[in-house]
Amino acid sequence: QVQLVESGGGLVQAGGSLRLSCVDSGRRLSAYVMGWFRQAPGKEREFVAAVNRNGGETYYGDSVKGRFAISRDNALNTVYLQMNSLKPEDTAVYYCAAKFLWATLSAATDYGYWGQGTQVTVSS
């Protein structure tokens, strides 16, 4: 079973960068499509990015295109989210999630496994 743990969040100034990591302690990450979502206070959970099983395909939400990059290292059972040119509106709790199919990637309800989240705060 997938057991996801995120890390790498923190406080950063606008224009800065952070890299989030999500490790699967169940060591089954290679079997899943992986996604990142975020949720700011009082807002719905928002799709950020997804990567297919072998890392060869990626898909991004409009608000992060050109600034964020998702990648994975199946040998390390880890998926990453490199976040550059951060803006205050990127402030949120960031979650990684896993699903089987490379379809409906932006639908949070289609992901069966979730981590506990990591806080990212971008100051202006």
PDB file of C-alpha atoms in Angstrom:
ATOM      1  CA  GLN A   1       0.000   0.000   0.000  1.00  0.00           C
ATOM      2  CA  VAL A   2       1.173   3.513  -0.800  1.00  0.00           C
ATOM      3  CA  GLN A   3       2.152   5.586   2.227  1.00  0.00           C
ATOM      4  CA  LEU A   4       3.024   9.128   1.235  1.00  0.00           C
ATOM      5  CA  VAL A   5       5.015  11.631   3.281  1.00  0.00           C
ATOM      6  CA  GLU A   6       5.733  15.148   2.025  1.00  0.00           C
ATOM      7  CA  SER A   7       8.610  17.384   3.074  1.00  0.00           C
ATOM      8  CA  GLY A   8      10.411  20.509   1.961  1.00  0.00           C
ATOM      9  CA  GLY A   9       7.861  23.168   2.747  1.00  0.00           C
ATOM     10  CA  GLY A  10       8.704  26.381   4.535  1.00  0.00           C
ATOM     11  CA  LEU A  11       8.773  30.151   4.399  1.00  0.00           C
ATOM     12  CA  VAL A  12      10.284  31.837   1.348  1.00  0.00           C
ATOM     13  CA  GLN A  13      10.256  35.336  -0.098  1.00  0.00           C
ATOM     14  CA  ALA A  14       8.450  36.119  -3.312  1.00  0.00           C
ATOM     15  CA  GLY A  15      10.624  35.234  -6.284  1.00  0.00           C
ATOM     16  CA  GLY A  16      12.357  32.460  -4.403  1.00  0.00           C
ATOM     17  CA  SER A  17      12.359  28.703  -4.883  1.00  0.00           C
ATOM     18  CA  LEU A  18      11.522  25.572  -2.946  1.00  0.00           C
ATOM     19  CA  ARG A  19      11.655  21.883  -3.760  1.00  0.00           C
ATOM     20  CA  LEU A  20       9.070  19.609  -2.242  1.00  0.00           C
ATOM     21  CA  SER A  21       9.586  15.880  -1.895  1.00  0.00           C
ATOM     22  CA  CYS A  22       7.090  13.081  -1.445  1.00  0.00           C
ATOM     23  CA  VAL A  23       8.356   9.687  -0.368  1.00  0.00           C
ATOM     24  CA  ASP A  24       6.382   6.463  -0.509  1.00  0.00           C
ATOM     25  CA  SER A  25       7.439   4.437   2.500  1.00  0.00           C
ATOM     26  CA  GLY A  26       5.465   1.529   1.083  1.00  0.00           C
ATOM     27  CA  ARG A  27       7.984   1.370  -1.798  1.00  0.00           C
ATOM     28  CA  ARG A  28       5.296   1.059  -4.484  1.00  0.00           C
ATOM     29  CA  LEU A  29       5.505   4.504  -5.999  1.00  0.00           C
ATOM     30  CA  SER A  30       6.499   3.226  -9.447  1.00  0.00           C
ATOM     31  CA  ALA A  31       3.062   1.643  -9.882  1.00  0.00           C
ATOM     32  CA  TYR A  32       1.218   4.956  -9.653  1.00  0.00           C
ATOM     33  CA  VAL A  33       0.573   8.174 -11.454  1.00  0.00           C
ATOM     34  CA  MET A  34       1.589  10.902  -9.010  1.00  0.00           C
ATOM     35  CA  GLY A  35       0.123  14.337  -8.532  1.00  0.00           C
ATOM     36  CA  TRP A  36       0.573  17.457  -6.444  1.00  0.00           C
ATOM     37  CA  PHE A  37      -2.335  19.520  -5.174  1.00  0.00           C
ATOM     38  CA  ARG A  38      -2.532  22.548  -2.922  1.00  0.00           C
ATOM     39  CA  GLN A  39      -5.124  24.067  -0.651  1.00  0.00           C
ATOM     40  CA  ALA A  40      -5.149  27.589   0.709  1.00  0.00           C
ATOM     41  CA  PRO A  41      -7.334  28.591   3.685  1.00  0.00           C
ATOM     42  CA  GLY A  42     -10.957  28.957   2.675  1.00  0.00           C
ATOM     43  CA  LYS A  43     -10.335  27.653  -0.838  1.00  0.00           C
ATOM     44  CA  GLU A  44     -10.925  24.380  -2.631  1.00  0.00           C
ATOM     45  CA  ARG A  45      -8.100  21.948  -3.252  1.00  0.00           C
ATOM     46  CA  GLU A  46      -6.345  22.948  -6.484  1.00  0.00           C
ATOM     47  CA  PHE A  47      -4.513  20.740  -8.955  1.00  0.00           C
ATOM     48  CA  VAL A  48      -0.852  21.666  -9.408  1.00  0.00           C
ATOM     49  CA  ALA A  49       0.909  18.985 -11.449  1.00  0.00           C
ATOM     50  CA  ALA A  50       0.989  15.299 -12.358  1.00  0.00           C
ATOM     51  CA  VAL A  51       3.581  12.880 -13.721  1.00  0.00           C
ATOM     52  CA  ASN A  52       3.097   9.481 -15.301  1.00  0.00           C
ATOM     53  CA  ARG A  53       4.648   6.265 -14.020  1.00  0.00           C
ATOM     54  CA  ASN A  54       7.983   6.517 -15.800  1.00  0.00           C
ATOM     55  CA  GLY A  55       8.318  10.304 -15.600  1.00  0.00           C
ATOM     56  CA  GLY A  56       8.048  10.764 -19.331  1.00  0.00           C
ATOM     57  CA  GLU A  57       4.830  12.791 -19.306  1.00  0.00           C
ATOM     58  CA  THR A  58       3.800  15.700 -17.143  1.00  0.00           C
ATOM     59  CA  TYR A  59       0.748  17.903 -16.854  1.00  0.00           C
ATOM     60  CA  TYR A  60       0.351  21.231 -15.058  1.00  0.00           C
ATOM     61  CA  GLY A  61      -2.321  23.504 -13.761  1.00  0.00           C
ATOM     62  CA  ASP A  62      -2.528  26.841 -15.561  1.00  0.00           C
ATOM     63  CA  SER A  63      -1.462  28.856 -12.523  1.00  0.00           C
ATOM     64  CA  VAL A  64       1.932  27.137 -12.234  1.00  0.00           C
ATOM     65  CA  LYS A  65       2.896  26.469 -15.861  1.00  0.00           C
ATOM     66  CA  GLY A  66       6.406  27.657 -16.597  1.00  0.00           C
ATOM     67  CA  ARG A  67       7.265  28.076 -12.903  1.00  0.00           C
ATOM     68  CA  PHE A  68       6.872  24.615 -11.352  1.00  0.00           C
ATOM     69  CA  ALA A  69       8.300  21.269 -12.458  1.00  0.00           C
ATOM     70  CA  ILE A  70       7.261  17.812 -11.327  1.00  0.00           C
ATOM     71  CA  SER A  71       9.634  14.854 -11.535  1.00  0.00           C
ATOM     72  CA  ARG A  72      10.113  11.448  -9.995  1.00  0.00           C
ATOM     73  CA  ASP A  73      12.829   8.990  -9.061  1.00  0.00           C
ATOM     74  CA  ASN A  74      11.263   5.559  -8.822  1.00  0.00           C
ATOM     75  CA  ALA A  75      14.469   4.023  -7.494  1.00  0.00           C
ATOM     76  CA  LEU A  76      14.133   6.339  -4.490  1.00  0.00           C
ATOM     77  CA  ASN A  77      10.332   6.036  -4.337  1.00  0.00           C
ATOM     78  CA  THR A  78      10.174   9.811  -4.460  1.00  0.00           C
ATOM     79  CA  VAL A  79       8.320  12.449  -6.443  1.00  0.00           C
ATOM     80  CA  TYR A  80       9.460  16.079  -6.466  1.00  0.00           C
ATOM     81  CA  LEU A  81       7.921  19.468  -7.086  1.00  0.00           C
ATOM     82  CA  GLN A  82      10.434  22.166  -7.980  1.00  0.00           C
ATOM     83  CA  MET A  83       8.812  25.544  -7.416  1.00  0.00           C
ATOM     84  CA  ASN A  84      10.466  28.647  -8.879  1.00  0.00           C
ATOM     85  CA  SER A  85       9.446  32.307  -9.086  1.00  0.00           C
ATOM     86  CA  LEU A  86       7.158  31.823  -6.130  1.00  0.00           C
ATOM     87  CA  LYS A  87       4.346  34.287  -5.527  1.00  0.00           C
ATOM     88  CA  PRO A  88       2.350  35.069  -2.367  1.00  0.00           C
ATOM     89  CA  GLU A  89      -0.667  33.429  -4.017  1.00  0.00           C
ATOM     90  CA  ASP A  90       1.259  30.134  -4.038  1.00  0.00           C
ATOM     91  CA  THR A  91       0.890  30.028  -0.252  1.00  0.00           C
ATOM     92  CA  ALA A  92      -0.953  26.829   0.666  1.00  0.00           C
ATOM     93  CA  VAL A  93      -0.640  23.362   2.104  1.00  0.00           C
ATOM     94  CA  TYR A  94       0.788  21.151  -0.631  1.00  0.00           C
ATOM     95  CA  TYR A  95      -0.243  17.516  -0.907  1.00  0.00           C
ATOM     96  CA  CYS A  96       1.056  14.668  -3.002  1.00  0.00           C
ATOM     97  CA  ALA A  97      -1.370  12.031  -4.181  1.00  0.00           C
ATOM     98  CA  ALA A  98      -1.377   8.761  -6.123  1.00  0.00           C
ATOM     99  CA  LYS A  99      -3.724   7.210  -8.664  1.00  0.00           C
ATOM    100  CA  PHE A 100      -3.660   4.362 -11.168  1.00  0.00           C
ATOM    101  CA  LEU A 101      -4.817   5.906 -14.433  1.00  0.00           C
ATOM    102  CA  TRP A 102      -3.300   8.672 -16.563  1.00  0.00           C
ATOM    103  CA  ALA A 103      -6.679  10.341 -16.915  1.00  0.00           C
ATOM    104  CA  THR A 104      -8.744  13.025 -15.160  1.00  0.00           C
ATOM    105  CA  LEU A 105      -5.509  14.238 -13.650  1.00  0.00           C
ATOM    106  CA  SER A 106      -6.892  17.433 -12.147  1.00  0.00           C
ATOM    107  CA  ALA A 107      -9.739  15.695 -10.282  1.00  0.00           C
ATOM    108  CA  ALA A 108      -8.750  15.328  -6.636  1.00  0.00           C
ATOM    109  CA  THR A 109     -11.528  12.812  -6.060  1.00  0.00           C
ATOM    110  CA  ASP A 110      -9.854  10.396  -8.497  1.00  0.00           C
ATOM    111  CA  TYR A 111      -6.712  10.058  -6.383  1.00  0.00           C
ATOM    112  CA  GLY A 112      -6.897   7.218  -3.886  1.00  0.00           C
ATOM    113  CA  TYR A 113      -3.890   7.944  -1.721  1.00  0.00           C
ATOM    114  CA  TRP A 114      -2.795  11.191  -0.076  1.00  0.00           C
ATOM    115  CA  GLY A 115       0.001  12.476   2.089  1.00  0.00           C
ATOM    116  CA  GLN A 116      -0.500  14.654   5.150  1.00  0.00           C
ATOM    117  CA  GLY A 117       0.644  17.848   3.422  1.00  0.00           C
ATOM    118  CA  THR A 118       3.445  20.344   3.852  1.00  0.00           C
ATOM    119  CA  GLN A 119       2.983  24.090   4.377  1.00  0.00           C
ATOM    120  CA  VAL A 120       4.440  26.550   1.884  1.00  0.00           C
ATOM    121  CA  THR A 121       4.314  30.235   2.773  1.00  0.00           C
ATOM    122  CA  VAL A 122       5.479  32.913   0.357  1.00  0.00           C
ATOM    123  CA  SER A 123       5.986  36.376   1.804  1.00  0.00           C
ATOM    124  CA  SER A 124       5.696  39.540  -0.263  1.00  0.00           C
TER     125      SER A 124
END
